Amino acid sequence: MNATSDILIIGGGVIGLAIAVELNLRGAKVTVLNRDFQQGSSLAAAGMLAPQAEAIPAGPMLDLCLWSRSLYPEWIRKLEQLTGVATGYWPCGFLAPVYNTPQLSNSENGHPEGKYGNNAPSALWLDRDAIHLYQLGLGKDVVGGWWYPEDAQVDNRALAQSLRLAVQELGIDFREGVEVEAIEPQGGFVCGVRTSAGEFQADHYVLATGAWFRDLLPLPVHPLKGQILSLKVPIDNHQPSLQRVIYGSGIYLVPRRDGRLLVGATSENVGWTPHNTPAGIHTLLERAMRLYPQLQDWPIQECWWGFRPTTPDKLPILGSSSLENLSLATGHHRNGILLAPVTALLLADLIVQQKSTPLLAHFHYDRFFHKSSRAPATQMISVSSNSRPTPVVQSDNSVLTESSTSQQLTIAGRSFSSRLMTGTGKYPNLELMQQSIAASGSKIVTVAVRRVQTKAPGHEGLSEALDWTKLWMLPNTAGCKTAEEAVRVARLGREMAKLLGQEDNNFVKLEVIPDPKYLLPDPIGTLKAAEQLVKEGFAVLPYINADPLLAKHLEEAGCVTVMPLGSPIGSGQGIKNAANIQIIIEEAGVPVVVDAGIGTPSEAAYAMELGADALLINSAIALAHNPIAMGKAMGMATEAGRLAYIAGRMPVKSYASASSPLTGTII
Ligand code: FAD
Ligand code: GLY
């Protein structure tokens, strides 16, 4: 066991370090665990402190950004005083040229600050003549632009170094090269973290792992890649060098006082794909030369890339979590350098003084859960091998709270009130299909994209037969023999869901099945297709043989569930591989859905008692003598199995044990 501290911060990018410094200055004993300083987005950034140029719409996020920008001068002064290291903070102002004259609304009246209300930060519209006069060397087709004098910049690499030095100066325990592998919850608290360097404990924990956040907590933070490069500005006594940031459309040019010009940045939803690419660099250079043509001859100095920590609504996740002593600080997307001081301030207020501003509420993690279906604390944290949901006993011994939430299933941030998924195939007719699904209580229904698209027998009018305002469609790639086919069909599935009104549905049940006799899935093709689909932004639910290693690889590839089969599809043989399914359940950080093979409600309940998060059952309902009754029975069995899992079964004993104790018996 490593030394305990008051507060343990996981992640040492600018966000983790800024919080560490602030907490230390308020008297806390702080430890920071960081896997790899070099990999952080904080070193990859451009260091712009530019809520106005970044065009953040009016609202809580803009308020937060403007607040943080206003904290910068004093925050930097304190840091530089502490470390003696310059951070390159430069209130240089931003020029934002445009190629088309914008239509200005009356309220803006020539100034965009109309949208900010009374506390408008300053901005000035410059017409064609004014902007070319103000900034020499702009592209000829620039027709005007905004001047934002209050937007500023900092050299983010110098800032990160300075924060590290400050941490050292203040005696904060900073452990570089330590990876946190799991957060260990117990009774609504974190009781420790398991790391590559052993166990660590603290009174309070802060999770600030940037784009890698989802490795430890199942909240929707994903990497958004940015490629960026720097040029060396030639020293030319006749040409004044750039003295302000030029922020164009899809491009920015950031002059540094050390003679570099940063040219950034792409914004690519390609998962964890590393490296600079010819296409990325080409796009940046093309846009940069249009904006400021003279840079075309300047030497390229360095190219690099980083992963912005991004959430679906592009807002950070700040504040408390479902665990009493765990705070969250991530999802800073394009503005983590800008937001470092305010994040540190708000988190320290919350942790040390239990003080929270109303503004913080807008960034709480629970916005990703419907109020009525918020995942219970034990589920929220079900991310590592030994942190699967454990039974919660209420202080009054009731299981009411847990049982009422035991039906909540959360996949990719979306919650469902039933843990039973159903299908649409093999029913005698559409009406029986509709009624059986309704009787089962299922909220997720899988649809074979190929069969619907080709109007295969029994699938005509199928997709229109269900009410997709009440059910969530899970398009599947049944019938695909290769990864390439499955990727193509998944894309069609997304379009199909859109056409049926589910605009934001990016789910796909991935099936790659080359073998027609046993219909067993191809593990290699499935992994390959999953990697591609995750890159394309799909929430992938892969159907697999019950192979724990494959399940882990798929999870690492970004799949949102794993779906091991109980026995071959449509066989009704029940759960033939319970031992492997159990290992998958123990090891998975994503929901485990047992798919295929379940023939009876007792088998459904058994799979749930093992700890499966959900089931997918089609044939056993559709081929029953009375599908509606069987649908209902399967729904009840799923619920009973889940409740039994939460309740915890009695121990198995070798010998009989009388139900009525003999003590006190009158002889
Ligand atoms: P990071 O800096 O990514 O740090 C996270 C740290 O956590 C890493 O060191 C990692 O090793 C560690 N970690 C992860 N998992 C674990 C684990 N399990 N155990 C231990 N440690 C772990 N923002 C601006 O404000 N202005 C800009 O101009 C700007 N430009 C950008 C340009 C580009 C190209 C990019 C990619 C980003 C830019 N950003 C900008 C965004 C900004 O970089 C990020 O929002 C910010 O750096 C996030 O900081 P962080 O500390 O949360 O994450
Ligand atoms: N804020 C600039 C970027 O993220 O590229």
XYZ file of C-alpha atoms and ligand atoms in Angstrom:
725
model
C 0.000 0.000 0.000
C 1.328 3.452 -0.929
C 1.159 6.441 1.384
C -2.287 7.929 1.840
C -3.034 11.584 1.136
C -5.929 13.958 1.630
C -6.619 14.225 -2.068
C -5.493 12.019 -4.917
C -5.670 13.406 -8.444
C -5.709 10.959 -11.335
C -4.260 12.632 -14.458
C -1.537 15.256 -14.597
C -2.357 17.383 -17.637
C -2.982 21.101 -17.113
C -6.344 20.348 -15.542
C -5.053 17.854 -12.952
C -1.992 19.979 -12.193
C -3.944 23.239 -11.867
C -6.323 21.561 -9.410
C -3.372 20.082 -7.481
C -1.708 23.488 -7.067
C -4.944 25.170 -5.993
C -5.746 22.460 -3.436
C -2.221 22.577 -2.049
C -2.393 26.357 -1.660
C -5.545 25.802 0.387
C -3.715 23.477 2.748
C -4.459 19.988 1.390
C -1.944 17.176 1.124
C -2.127 16.225 -2.559
C -0.852 13.319 -4.665
C -1.010 13.299 -8.492
C -0.767 10.051 -10.472
C -0.010 10.451 -14.160
C 0.554 7.838 -16.814
C 2.488 9.815 -19.408
C 3.018 13.567 -19.388
C 4.035 13.584 -23.073
C 0.784 12.029 -24.319
C -1.498 14.698 -22.846
C -3.518 17.059 -24.992
C -2.097 19.886 -22.883
C 1.240 19.714 -24.694
C -0.421 19.436 -28.113
C -2.588 22.556 -27.810
C -2.159 25.989 -29.335
C -2.648 27.822 -26.044
C -5.340 30.205 -27.250
C -7.425 31.825 -24.513
C -10.112 32.822 -26.924
C -13.777 32.398 -26.017
C -14.727 35.084 -28.521
C -12.706 33.901 -31.517
C -13.819 30.331 -30.789
C -17.394 31.683 -31.153
C -18.732 29.986 -28.047
C -22.449 30.721 -27.980
C -23.893 32.840 -25.177
C -24.784 30.725 -22.153
C -23.119 28.966 -19.220
C -20.133 27.777 -21.281
C -19.341 31.280 -22.501
C -19.738 32.600 -18.944
C -17.305 29.954 -17.693
C -14.773 30.715 -20.450
C -14.930 34.494 -19.978
C -14.534 34.032 -16.243
C -11.479 31.850 -16.741
C -9.945 34.293 -19.209
C -10.352 37.040 -16.625
C -8.561 34.896 -14.002
C -5.542 34.331 -16.237
C -3.344 37.405 -15.509
C -3.392 36.865 -11.741
C -3.100 33.072 -12.009
C -0.056 33.405 -14.263
C 1.494 36.029 -11.994
C 1.228 33.647 -9.034
C 2.650 30.712 -11.005
C 5.552 32.689 -12.431
C 6.340 34.065 -9.008
C 6.352 30.571 -7.546
C 8.531 28.990 -10.219
C 10.463 31.826 -11.812
C 9.523 30.330 -15.214
C 7.837 32.416 -17.923
C 4.667 30.927 -19.398
C 4.463 33.077 -22.505
C 1.146 34.599 -21.440
C 0.416 37.298 -24.022
C -2.770 39.359 -24.185
C -2.171 39.881 -27.892
C -5.772 40.090 -29.124
C -7.307 38.091 -31.981
C -8.179 39.081 -35.520
C -10.859 36.902 -37.104
C -10.963 37.598 -40.875
C -13.851 36.364 -43.042
C -14.253 35.701 -46.762
C -17.961 36.578 -46.905
C -19.480 39.657 -45.298
C -21.806 38.444 -42.508
C -25.394 39.649 -42.154
C -25.335 41.570 -38.883
C -28.526 41.560 -36.858
C -29.961 44.819 -35.458
C -29.014 43.836 -31.947
C -25.420 43.352 -33.025
C -25.498 46.686 -34.821
C -22.082 46.187 -36.226
C -20.752 44.625 -33.042
C -21.178 40.979 -32.084
C -21.363 41.820 -28.402
C -25.134 42.305 -28.811
C -25.430 38.590 -28.082
C -23.627 38.803 -24.748
C -26.009 41.153 -22.910
C -24.727 43.855 -20.569
C -21.340 42.374 -19.766
C -20.292 42.345 -23.381
C -16.623 41.712 -23.941
C -15.237 44.113 -26.483
C -15.194 43.387 -30.194
C -14.924 45.519 -33.268
C -16.009 44.871 -36.852
C -13.408 45.931 -39.403
C -14.427 46.325 -43.031
C -12.205 45.349 -45.968
C -10.075 48.516 -45.971
C -9.753 48.649 -42.217
C -8.690 45.039 -41.800
C -6.077 45.139 -44.581
C -4.733 48.358 -43.157
C -4.634 46.952 -39.645
C -3.033 43.663 -40.630
C -0.726 43.677 -43.619
C -0.272 40.486 -45.609
C -3.779 39.011 -45.311
C -5.159 37.095 -48.314
C -6.777 39.299 -50.984
C -10.181 37.667 -50.644
C -10.522 38.640 -46.966
C -13.516 41.035 -46.956
C -13.517 42.078 -43.305
C -13.301 40.611 -39.858
C -13.685 40.936 -36.110
C -11.092 42.274 -33.727
C -11.256 40.729 -30.248
C -8.786 42.685 -28.108
C -9.396 40.641 -24.920
C -8.672 37.186 -26.324
C -5.144 36.157 -25.359
C -2.669 33.291 -25.565
C -0.259 31.356 -23.380
C 2.561 29.044 -24.408
C 0.832 25.879 -23.237
C 4.033 23.806 -23.191
C 5.709 26.420 -20.986
C 2.566 26.538 -18.866
C 2.569 22.766 -18.389
C 6.249 22.852 -17.406
C 5.626 25.720 -15.058
C 2.752 23.826 -13.410
C 5.003 20.804 -12.971
C 7.649 22.969 -11.371
C 5.070 24.567 -9.111
C 3.923 21.116 -8.058
C 7.529 20.284 -7.201
C 8.131 23.574 -5.377
C 5.010 23.075 -3.270
C 6.001 19.538 -2.267
C 3.048 17.890 -4.007
C 3.652 14.164 -4.497
C 3.694 13.852 -8.330
C 4.110 10.301 -9.625
C 4.883 10.233 -13.338
C 4.563 6.864 -15.103
C 1.857 5.540 -12.780
C -1.272 4.303 -14.495
C -4.507 3.980 -12.576
C -6.067 0.690 -13.641
C -9.277 0.755 -11.642
C -11.218 2.861 -9.212
C -12.473 0.725 -6.362
C -15.906 1.681 -5.042
C -17.462 0.450 -1.837
C -20.734 1.505 -0.275
C -21.029 4.679 -2.375
C -17.429 5.796 -1.768
C -14.113 5.239 -3.499
C -12.036 3.167 -1.113
C -8.851 3.137 -3.205
C -7.371 2.981 -6.676
C -5.477 0.068 -8.161
C -2.454 1.213 -10.151
C 0.601 -0.059 -11.990
C 2.520 0.881 -8.824
C 0.187 -0.745 -6.304
C -2.756 0.495 -4.298
C -3.297 4.195 -3.393
C -5.782 5.619 -0.946
C -7.011 9.106 -0.114
C -9.913 10.873 1.548
C -10.990 12.380 -1.743
C -10.263 11.582 -5.417
C -10.332 13.740 -8.555
C -10.553 12.138 -11.976
C -8.839 14.375 -14.570
C -7.629 11.954 -17.226
C -8.642 14.023 -20.252
C -9.625 12.034 -23.330
C -8.861 8.739 -21.519
C -11.584 9.357 -18.941
C -13.806 6.551 -20.231
C -11.160 3.945 -19.365
C -12.084 4.479 -15.728
C -15.679 5.718 -15.731
C -18.422 4.967 -18.250
C -19.271 8.546 -19.183
C -19.326 9.744 -22.794
C -15.912 11.358 -23.232
C -14.201 10.591 -26.532
C -10.978 11.676 -28.226
C -11.240 14.302 -30.975
C -7.971 14.352 -32.829
C -6.261 17.621 -33.753
C -3.245 17.866 -36.066
C -1.151 20.999 -35.845
C 2.247 22.248 -37.031
C 4.684 25.076 -36.529
C 6.633 27.239 -38.967
C 9.738 29.215 -38.268
C 9.092 32.901 -38.892
C 12.047 34.338 -40.825
C 13.706 37.342 -39.253
C 13.102 40.155 -41.676
C 13.773 43.688 -40.563
C 11.528 45.100 -43.291
C 8.459 43.063 -42.324
C 6.968 43.406 -38.852
C 6.248 39.889 -37.590
C 2.703 38.930 -36.641
C 1.743 40.512 -33.332
C -1.684 38.927 -32.865
C -3.464 35.646 -33.504
C -5.188 35.355 -36.872
C -8.238 33.128 -36.468
C -9.814 32.172 -39.789
C -12.379 29.662 -40.905
C -11.123 26.202 -39.881
C -7.603 27.553 -39.359
C -5.671 29.637 -36.877
C -2.214 31.176 -36.905
C -0.668 31.715 -33.486
C 2.583 33.702 -33.401
C 4.831 32.860 -30.453
C 7.357 35.253 -29.031
C 10.083 32.655 -29.595
C 9.739 33.088 -33.383
C 7.399 30.186 -34.156
C 4.051 30.403 -35.894
C 1.598 27.676 -34.888
C -0.787 26.582 -37.631
C -3.752 24.595 -36.325
C -5.707 22.511 -36.174
C -7.749 19.720 -37.684
C -10.753 18.322 -35.868
C -11.104 14.640 -36.674
C -13.422 12.035 -35.248
C -11.087 9.096 -35.867
C -10.851 7.550 -32.420
C -7.295 6.965 -31.209
C -5.715 6.911 -34.695
C -2.298 8.492 -34.138
C 0.119 10.465 -36.378
C 0.067 13.389 -38.725
C -1.318 12.593 -42.151
C -0.669 14.140 -45.568
C -4.361 15.047 -45.826
C -4.383 16.729 -42.410
C -1.239 18.762 -43.014
C -2.317 19.606 -46.572
C -5.638 21.013 -45.352
C -3.920 23.158 -42.737
C -1.316 24.515 -45.129
C -3.832 25.255 -47.868
C -6.071 27.231 -45.505
C -3.090 28.974 -43.904
C -1.691 30.118 -47.272
C -5.069 31.500 -48.307
C -5.328 33.456 -45.070
C -1.763 34.738 -44.919
C -0.020 33.995 -48.238
C 3.515 35.054 -47.324
C 3.969 32.068 -44.991
C 4.156 29.774 -48.029
C 7.960 30.001 -48.065
C 8.598 29.698 -44.352
C 10.315 26.555 -43.056
C 8.143 23.884 -41.471
C 9.569 23.218 -38.034
C 7.442 20.559 -36.379
C 4.181 18.644 -36.870
C 2.281 16.975 -34.031
C -1.167 15.886 -32.973
C -3.244 15.435 -29.829
C -6.585 14.164 -28.587
C -9.066 16.700 -27.254
C -11.295 15.314 -24.474
C -14.734 15.821 -25.960
C -18.281 15.125 -24.775
C -21.428 14.827 -26.931
C -22.514 18.386 -26.042
C -18.922 19.729 -26.170
C -19.196 20.936 -22.569
C -16.838 19.855 -19.790
C -17.815 17.471 -17.014
C -17.134 19.247 -13.721
C -18.140 18.624 -10.132
C -19.367 15.768 -8.034
C -19.972 12.187 -9.157
C -22.233 9.399 -8.004
C -19.566 8.454 -5.466
C -19.410 10.648 -2.403
C -15.636 11.281 -2.437
C -14.950 11.405 -6.190
C -14.947 14.654 -8.192
C -14.759 14.882 -11.969
C -12.870 17.351 -14.193
C -12.667 16.473 -17.877
C -14.266 17.013 -21.277
C -12.658 20.431 -21.800
C -12.673 19.824 -25.552
C -11.124 22.813 -27.409
C -10.710 24.975 -24.327
C -8.885 23.094 -21.587
C -5.947 25.495 -21.482
C -8.329 28.429 -21.238
C -10.451 26.717 -18.580
C -7.622 25.522 -16.299
C -7.779 28.368 -13.721
C -11.559 28.366 -13.340
C -11.668 24.562 -13.177
C -9.082 24.601 -10.391
C -10.975 27.301 -8.518
C -14.389 25.628 -8.762
C -13.115 22.142 -7.910
C -11.128 23.412 -4.913
C -14.187 25.355 -3.669
C -16.243 22.203 -3.986
C -13.774 19.801 -2.386
C -12.346 21.958 0.395
C -15.338 24.143 1.242
C -18.240 22.099 -0.199
C -19.080 25.354 -1.994
C -20.747 25.185 -5.378
C -21.823 27.991 -7.722
C -25.040 27.651 -9.757
C -22.844 27.790 -12.873
C -21.248 24.456 -11.956
C -24.616 22.693 -12.180
C -24.591 23.124 -15.966
C -21.532 20.909 -16.228
C -22.646 18.058 -13.966
C -22.212 14.556 -15.402
C -25.857 13.670 -14.816
C -26.961 15.713 -17.825
C -26.163 12.572 -19.836
C -28.780 10.577 -17.971
C -32.510 11.132 -18.118
C -33.612 12.267 -14.697
C -35.930 9.273 -14.289
C -33.352 6.737 -15.348
C -30.169 7.829 -13.698
C -27.829 4.910 -13.221
C -27.293 4.019 -9.584
C -23.892 4.732 -8.114
C -22.847 1.124 -8.233
C -23.644 0.953 -11.932
C -21.977 4.245 -12.792
C -18.733 2.876 -11.511
C -19.000 -0.581 -13.033
C -15.890 -0.232 -15.080
C -13.211 -2.575 -13.957
C -12.902 -6.233 -13.250
C -13.758 -6.013 -9.607
C -16.160 -3.151 -9.688
C -19.244 -4.785 -11.181
C -22.486 -3.794 -9.480
C -22.592 -5.224 -6.016
C -25.764 -5.700 -3.990
C -26.748 -2.585 -2.076
C -28.467 -3.133 1.240
C -30.427 -0.090 2.364
C -30.094 0.997 5.962
C -33.721 -0.041 6.535
C -32.955 -3.392 4.899
C -35.260 -2.591 1.987
C -34.223 -3.267 -1.577
C -36.804 -0.899 -2.950
C -34.408 1.715 -4.269
C -32.121 -0.782 -5.878
C -34.910 -2.931 -7.229
C -36.630 0.024 -8.791
C -33.418 1.033 -10.511
C -32.366 -2.536 -11.236
C -34.234 -2.356 -14.511
C -32.192 0.603 -15.791
C -29.803 -0.393 -18.501
C -27.347 2.253 -19.684
C -25.517 1.861 -22.986
C -23.380 4.620 -24.484
C -24.933 7.165 -22.114
C -28.515 6.222 -23.075
C -30.738 4.615 -20.452
C -33.446 2.032 -21.000
C -36.129 0.858 -18.612
C -35.879 -2.816 -19.627
C -32.928 -5.198 -19.701
C -34.512 -7.380 -22.357
C -33.772 -6.720 -26.019
C -35.916 -8.441 -28.619
C -35.879 -9.055 -32.364
C -38.385 -8.984 -35.196
C -37.605 -12.200 -37.118
C -39.483 -15.510 -37.366
C -42.906 -14.340 -36.105
C -45.969 -15.848 -37.803
C -47.216 -12.305 -38.580
C -46.584 -8.627 -37.858
C -49.415 -8.310 -35.386
C -48.078 -11.117 -33.192
C -44.644 -9.535 -33.399
C -45.980 -6.167 -32.225
C -47.965 -7.680 -29.365
C -45.182 -10.009 -28.222
C -42.642 -7.205 -28.082
C -45.126 -5.035 -26.190
C -45.834 -7.872 -23.709
C -42.117 -8.420 -23.096
C -41.621 -4.792 -22.001
C -38.525 -4.657 -24.207
C -37.371 -1.152 -25.200
C -34.605 -2.086 -27.625
C -35.552 -3.982 -30.759
C -33.004 -5.240 -33.226
C -33.776 -5.113 -36.945
C -31.863 -6.889 -39.726
C -30.925 -4.027 -42.046
C -30.292 -6.279 -45.056
C -33.552 -8.131 -44.761
C -35.558 -4.958 -44.345
C -33.781 -3.219 -47.225
C -34.268 -6.171 -49.559
C -37.827 -6.760 -48.297
C -36.984 -10.400 -47.587
C -40.053 -12.642 -46.939
C -41.554 -11.790 -43.553
C -39.754 -8.433 -43.443
C -42.066 -6.375 -45.694
C -43.353 -3.326 -43.819
C -41.558 -4.535 -40.714
C -39.690 -1.384 -39.912
C -42.863 0.698 -40.147
C -44.837 -1.775 -38.010
C -43.238 -0.689 -34.749
C -43.625 2.609 -32.946
C -40.080 3.990 -32.991
C -41.020 6.875 -30.750
C -41.326 4.313 -27.933
C -38.706 1.769 -28.965
C -35.001 2.207 -29.659
C -33.910 0.648 -32.933
C -30.826 -1.561 -32.906
C -29.962 -2.083 -36.581
C -28.021 -5.322 -37.044
C -25.715 -6.555 -39.769
C -27.174 -10.079 -39.995
C -26.279 -11.774 -43.250
C -22.841 -10.126 -43.515
C -19.987 -12.547 -44.055
C -17.068 -10.080 -43.995
C -15.985 -7.014 -42.068
C -16.305 -4.831 -45.170
C -19.892 -5.945 -45.794
C -20.784 -5.357 -42.153
C -19.378 -1.811 -42.229
C -21.395 -1.007 -45.357
C -24.591 -2.441 -43.888
C -24.032 -0.602 -40.590
C -23.928 2.684 -42.516
C -27.209 1.755 -44.222
C -28.637 0.920 -40.809
C -27.788 4.377 -39.504
C -29.628 5.909 -42.468
C -32.586 3.592 -41.871
C -32.828 4.687 -38.222
C -32.665 8.323 -39.344
C -35.435 7.802 -41.883
C -37.587 6.315 -39.153
C -37.130 9.395 -36.990
C -34.179 8.389 -34.798
C -31.811 11.131 -35.951
C -29.275 10.562 -33.182
C -29.273 6.761 -33.322
C -25.710 5.582 -33.943
C -26.176 2.081 -32.482
C -25.309 -1.019 -34.473
C -25.413 -4.666 -33.510
C -22.395 -6.003 -35.322
C -22.678 -9.517 -36.747
C -19.998 -10.966 -39.034
C -20.961 -14.580 -39.697
C -19.226 -16.475 -42.497
C -20.248 -19.938 -41.290
C -23.743 -20.956 -42.529
C -24.045 -24.226 -40.560
C -23.516 -23.150 -36.941
C -23.829 -19.418 -37.624
C -20.808 -18.728 -35.420
C -19.350 -15.201 -35.570
C -15.904 -14.519 -37.060
C -13.771 -13.016 -34.249
C -11.191 -11.409 -36.527
C -13.731 -9.907 -38.921
C -15.799 -8.673 -35.986
C -12.842 -6.897 -34.374
C -11.790 -5.361 -37.688
C -15.298 -4.081 -38.429
C -15.721 -2.835 -34.855
C -12.524 -0.764 -35.052
C -13.683 0.864 -38.270
C -17.211 1.539 -37.015
C -15.983 3.050 -33.737
C -13.803 5.396 -35.807
C -16.899 6.394 -37.753
C -18.710 7.308 -34.540
C -20.953 4.245 -34.198
C -21.944 2.831 -30.810
C -20.988 -0.748 -31.573
C -22.624 -3.768 -29.888
C -20.704 -6.783 -31.229
C -22.126 -10.316 -31.301
C -19.365 -12.750 -30.334
C -18.583 -16.234 -29.223
C -18.109 -16.262 -25.443
C -14.400 -15.529 -25.641
C -13.168 -13.341 -22.748
C -10.028 -12.154 -24.573
C -11.955 -11.129 -27.648
C -14.476 -9.347 -25.429
C -11.630 -7.356 -23.850
C -10.143 -6.436 -27.250
C -13.529 -5.226 -28.448
C -14.012 -3.168 -25.318
C -10.562 -1.643 -25.792
C -11.479 -0.864 -29.386
C -14.323 1.284 -28.032
C -17.355 -1.023 -28.286
C -20.171 -0.003 -25.968
C -21.232 -3.543 -25.019
C -20.162 -7.090 -25.716
C -22.784 -9.683 -26.708
C -21.583 -13.229 -26.106
C -23.780 -16.063 -27.345
C -25.185 -18.615 -24.892
C -25.332 -21.279 -27.620
C -25.735 -21.113 -31.429
C -28.339 -18.652 -32.743
C -31.856 -20.014 -32.885
C -30.807 -23.337 -31.319
C -32.685 -22.869 -28.039
C -29.978 -24.915 -26.329
C -29.691 -22.477 -23.418
C -26.482 -21.297 -21.741
C -23.805 -23.803 -22.758
C -20.788 -21.726 -21.812
C -21.626 -20.252 -18.413
C -18.005 -20.339 -17.198
C -16.760 -18.182 -20.079
C -19.707 -15.816 -19.854
C -18.966 -15.398 -16.177
C -15.348 -14.426 -16.908
C -16.535 -11.908 -19.498
C -18.937 -10.449 -16.939
C -16.225 -10.225 -14.299
C -13.746 -8.544 -16.609
C -15.972 -6.259 -18.670
C -16.146 -2.519 -18.167
C -19.075 -2.272 -20.578
C -22.503 -3.918 -20.303
C -22.557 -7.629 -21.164
C -25.600 -8.710 -23.174
C -26.153 -12.458 -23.490
C -27.364 -13.001 -27.010
C -28.560 -16.151 -28.757
C -29.405 -19.617 -27.551
C -31.806 -18.817 -24.706
C -34.851 -21.081 -25.091
C -36.816 -20.737 -21.866
C -37.473 -18.135 -19.164
C -35.489 -20.215 -16.662
C -32.452 -19.908 -18.942
C -33.063 -16.177 -19.250
C -33.205 -15.821 -15.475
C -30.063 -17.943 -15.132
C -28.084 -15.679 -17.490
C -29.204 -12.634 -15.507
C -28.349 -14.326 -12.203
C -24.826 -14.796 -13.525
C -24.635 -11.007 -13.668
C -25.380 -10.296 -17.332
C -26.507 -6.708 -17.804
C -29.074 -7.596 -20.444
C -30.355 -10.312 -22.783
C -31.310 -10.429 -26.422
C -34.035 -12.979 -27.147
C -35.818 -13.469 -30.448
C -36.427 -17.076 -31.563
C -37.584 -18.319 -28.168
C -40.381 -15.749 -28.209
C -41.228 -15.765 -31.918
C -41.337 -19.572 -32.210
C -43.271 -20.231 -28.985
C -46.735 -21.700 -29.252
C -48.023 -18.464 -27.776
C -45.444 -15.735 -28.533
C -47.287 -13.039 -26.580
C -47.331 -15.106 -23.378
C -43.715 -16.105 -23.923
C -42.732 -12.462 -24.474
C -44.259 -11.590 -21.134
C -42.595 -14.577 -19.431
C -39.178 -13.608 -20.826
C -39.633 -10.023 -19.628
C -40.511 -11.250 -16.138
C -37.622 -13.732 -16.087
C -35.136 -11.042 -17.081
C -36.395 -8.844 -14.278
C -36.414 -11.678 -11.729
C -32.894 -12.770 -12.692
C -31.587 -9.236 -12.302
C -33.232 -8.781 -8.935
C -31.871 -12.146 -7.776
C -28.367 -11.126 -8.874
C -28.657 -7.929 -6.868
C -30.168 -9.778 -3.888
C -27.268 -12.275 -3.830
C -27.957 -16.011 -3.696
C -27.527 -18.085 -0.543
C -24.337 -20.133 -0.253
C -24.455 -23.695 -1.605
C -23.874 -26.258 1.214
C -22.869 -29.917 1.065
C -25.331 -31.038 3.730
C -28.895 -30.281 4.712
C -29.502 -27.419 7.087
C -32.868 -27.281 8.890
C -35.046 -24.315 8.024
C -36.235 -23.955 11.616
C -33.333 -23.641 14.041
C -33.382 -26.145 16.910
C -32.267 -23.684 19.570
C -35.146 -22.739 21.848
C -37.168 -25.852 20.949
C -39.222 -27.084 23.926
C -38.505 -30.729 24.523
P -4.532 15.984 -20.861
O -3.652 17.122 -21.078
O -4.770 15.075 -22.030
O -3.975 15.157 -19.648
C -4.534 13.943 -19.228
C -3.446 13.191 -18.504
O -4.048 12.065 -17.854
C -2.373 12.629 -19.432
O -1.082 13.054 -19.009
C -2.518 11.108 -19.316
O -1.274 10.415 -19.363
C -3.153 10.982 -17.951
N -3.920 9.731 -17.813
C -4.864 9.239 -18.633
N -5.338 8.066 -18.160
C -4.674 7.841 -17.008
C -4.721 6.778 -16.053
N -5.559 5.757 -16.188
N -3.895 6.847 -14.978
C -3.047 7.886 -14.804
N -2.969 8.909 -15.692
C -3.776 8.891 -16.780
N -7.376 24.344 -25.487
C -7.344 25.695 -25.282
O -7.830 26.187 -24.276
N -6.778 26.507 -26.222
C -6.238 26.039 -27.371
O -5.738 26.786 -28.189
C -6.275 24.642 -27.599
N -5.767 24.134 -28.740
C -5.761 22.795 -28.937
C -5.187 22.303 -30.104
C -5.105 20.930 -30.299
C -4.480 20.405 -31.558
C -5.620 20.039 -29.323
C -5.525 18.556 -29.510
C -6.220 20.543 -28.169
C -6.300 21.930 -27.974
N -6.899 22.460 -26.833
C -6.859 23.807 -26.617
C -7.615 21.607 -25.863
C -6.755 21.322 -24.643
O -5.512 20.854 -25.059
C -7.418 20.272 -23.741
O -8.756 20.605 -23.491
C -6.686 20.194 -22.396
O -5.308 20.089 -22.589
C -7.172 19.024 -21.577
O -6.355 18.922 -20.440
P -6.448 17.668 -19.475
O -5.515 17.907 -18.359
O -7.883 17.400 -19.165
O -5.971 16.429 -20.374
N -8.937 25.572 -29.397
C -8.256 25.192 -30.559
C -8.316 23.777 -30.891
O -8.798 23.001 -30.123
O -7.876 23.409 -31.957
